[in-house]
Coordinates of C-alpha atoms in Angstrom, one line a residue:
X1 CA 54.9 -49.6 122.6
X2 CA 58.2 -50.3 124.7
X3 CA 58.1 -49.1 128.2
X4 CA 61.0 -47.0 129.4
X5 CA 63.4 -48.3 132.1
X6 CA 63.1 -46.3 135.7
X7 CA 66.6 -45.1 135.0
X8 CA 65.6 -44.1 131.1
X9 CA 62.3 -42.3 132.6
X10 CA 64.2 -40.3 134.5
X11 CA 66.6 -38.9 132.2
X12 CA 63.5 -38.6 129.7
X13 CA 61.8 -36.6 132.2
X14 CA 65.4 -34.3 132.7
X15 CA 65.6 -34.2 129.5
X16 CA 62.0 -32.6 128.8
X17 CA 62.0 -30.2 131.4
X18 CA 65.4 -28.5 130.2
X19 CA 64.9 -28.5 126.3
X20 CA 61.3 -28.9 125.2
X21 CA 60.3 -25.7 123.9
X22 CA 56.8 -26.8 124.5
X23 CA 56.9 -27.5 128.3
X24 CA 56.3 -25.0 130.7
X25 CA 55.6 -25.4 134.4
X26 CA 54.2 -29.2 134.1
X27 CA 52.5 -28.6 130.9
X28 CA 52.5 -28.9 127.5
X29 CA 51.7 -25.3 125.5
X30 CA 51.3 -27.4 122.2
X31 CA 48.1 -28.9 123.8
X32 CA 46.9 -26.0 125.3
X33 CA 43.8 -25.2 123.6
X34 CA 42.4 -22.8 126.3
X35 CA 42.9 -25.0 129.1
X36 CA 46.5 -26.2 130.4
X37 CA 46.9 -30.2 129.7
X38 CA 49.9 -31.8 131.7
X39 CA 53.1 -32.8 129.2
X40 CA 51.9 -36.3 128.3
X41 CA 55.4 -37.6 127.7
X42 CA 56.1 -36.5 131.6
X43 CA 52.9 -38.1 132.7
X44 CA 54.0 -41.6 130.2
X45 CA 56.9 -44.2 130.8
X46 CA 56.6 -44.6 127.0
X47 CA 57.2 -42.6 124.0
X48 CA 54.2 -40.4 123.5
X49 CA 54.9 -36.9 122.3
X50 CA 56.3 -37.1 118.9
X51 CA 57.6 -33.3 119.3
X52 CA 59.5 -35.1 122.0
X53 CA 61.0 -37.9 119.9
X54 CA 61.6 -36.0 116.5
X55 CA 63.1 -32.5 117.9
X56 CA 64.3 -33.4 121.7
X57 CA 65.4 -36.5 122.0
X58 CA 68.0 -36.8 119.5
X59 CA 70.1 -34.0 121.5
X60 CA 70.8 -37.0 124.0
X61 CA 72.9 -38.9 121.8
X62 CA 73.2 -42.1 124.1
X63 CA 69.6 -42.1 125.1
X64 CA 68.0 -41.5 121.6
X65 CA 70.2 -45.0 120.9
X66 CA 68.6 -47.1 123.8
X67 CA 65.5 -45.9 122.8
X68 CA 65.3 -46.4 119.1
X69 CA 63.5 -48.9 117.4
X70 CA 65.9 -52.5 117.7
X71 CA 66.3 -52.5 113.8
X72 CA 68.2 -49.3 113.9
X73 CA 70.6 -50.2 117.4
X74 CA 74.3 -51.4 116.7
X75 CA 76.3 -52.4 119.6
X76 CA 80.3 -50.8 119.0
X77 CA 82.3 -53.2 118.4
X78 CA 85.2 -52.0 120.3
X79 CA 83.2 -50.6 123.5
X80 CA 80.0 -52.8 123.9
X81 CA 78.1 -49.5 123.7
X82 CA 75.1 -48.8 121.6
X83 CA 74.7 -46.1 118.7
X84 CA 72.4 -45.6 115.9
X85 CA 73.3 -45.4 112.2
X86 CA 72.2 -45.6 109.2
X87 CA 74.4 -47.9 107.0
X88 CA 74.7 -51.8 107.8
X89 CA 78.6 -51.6 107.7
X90 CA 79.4 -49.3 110.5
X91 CA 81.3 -51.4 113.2
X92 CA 81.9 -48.6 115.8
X93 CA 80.5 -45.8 117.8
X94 CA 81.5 -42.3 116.9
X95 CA 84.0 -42.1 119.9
X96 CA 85.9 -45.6 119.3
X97 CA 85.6 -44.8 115.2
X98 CA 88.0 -42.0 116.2
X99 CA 90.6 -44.1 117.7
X100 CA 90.7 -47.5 115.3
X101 CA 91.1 -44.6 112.6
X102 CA 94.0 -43.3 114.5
X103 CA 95.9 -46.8 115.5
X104 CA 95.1 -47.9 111.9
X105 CA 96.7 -44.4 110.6
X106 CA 99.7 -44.9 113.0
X107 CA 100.1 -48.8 112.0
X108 CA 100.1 -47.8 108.4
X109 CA 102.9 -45.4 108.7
X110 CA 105.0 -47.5 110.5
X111 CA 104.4 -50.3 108.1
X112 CA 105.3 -47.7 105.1
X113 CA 108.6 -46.4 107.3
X114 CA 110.2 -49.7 107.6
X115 CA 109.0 -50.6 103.8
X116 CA 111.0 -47.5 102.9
X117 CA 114.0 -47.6 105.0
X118 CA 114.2 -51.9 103.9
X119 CA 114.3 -50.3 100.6
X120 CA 117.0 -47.8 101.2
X121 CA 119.0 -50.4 102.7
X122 CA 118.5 -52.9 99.7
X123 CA 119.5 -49.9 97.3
X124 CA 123.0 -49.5 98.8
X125 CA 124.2 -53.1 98.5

């Protein structure tokens, strides 16, 4: 099982406080069969709680990516950054997919533009 970072475990531990529907004051109410048991994924600096990992972390875009398994990690290509995905031809992170679509949008018009007006030009001789 891989052990969280100091810096990961803290933003785990933010991150369970202010969206786990589960926690409340220290412990976890999914456990509680009577008697209160402290959140084991606040008490761990590993992934425990699979309510944690299925329904909380993925709101943490960023974090979900450091902390998925290495087989689903890609580094952008662009940024350096890490993101998760699904198909084995994806080359950038969400953000940076955004702009290469843009610059390759822009690039093609131009291209087309100076295609045309060459073409205008070749029409009136």
């Amino acid at each position: 099982m891989k052990q969280f970072t100091a810096q990961q475990t803290k933003q785990v531990n933010a991150l369970v406080r202010a969206e786990c529907c589960n926690f409340f004051q220290g412990n976890c109410d999914a456990l509680d069969a009577g008697e209160p048991v402290p959140c084991p994924q606040i008490a761990s600096q590993s992934m425990l709680c699979l309510w944690f990992q299925k329904a909380v972390l993925p709101i943490d875009k960023v974090l979900c990516a450091e902390l998925a398994p290495p087989d689903t990690q890609k580094h952008c290509v662009r940024c350096g950054g890490v993101f998760l995905s699904s198909s084995h031809s994806v080359k950038y992170c969400r953000a940076c997919a955004r702009k290469v679509r843009r610059e390759q949008q822009a690039k093609f018009a131009r291209e087309k533009r100076a295609k045309a007006s060459t073409s205008k030009a070749k029409k009136s001789l």
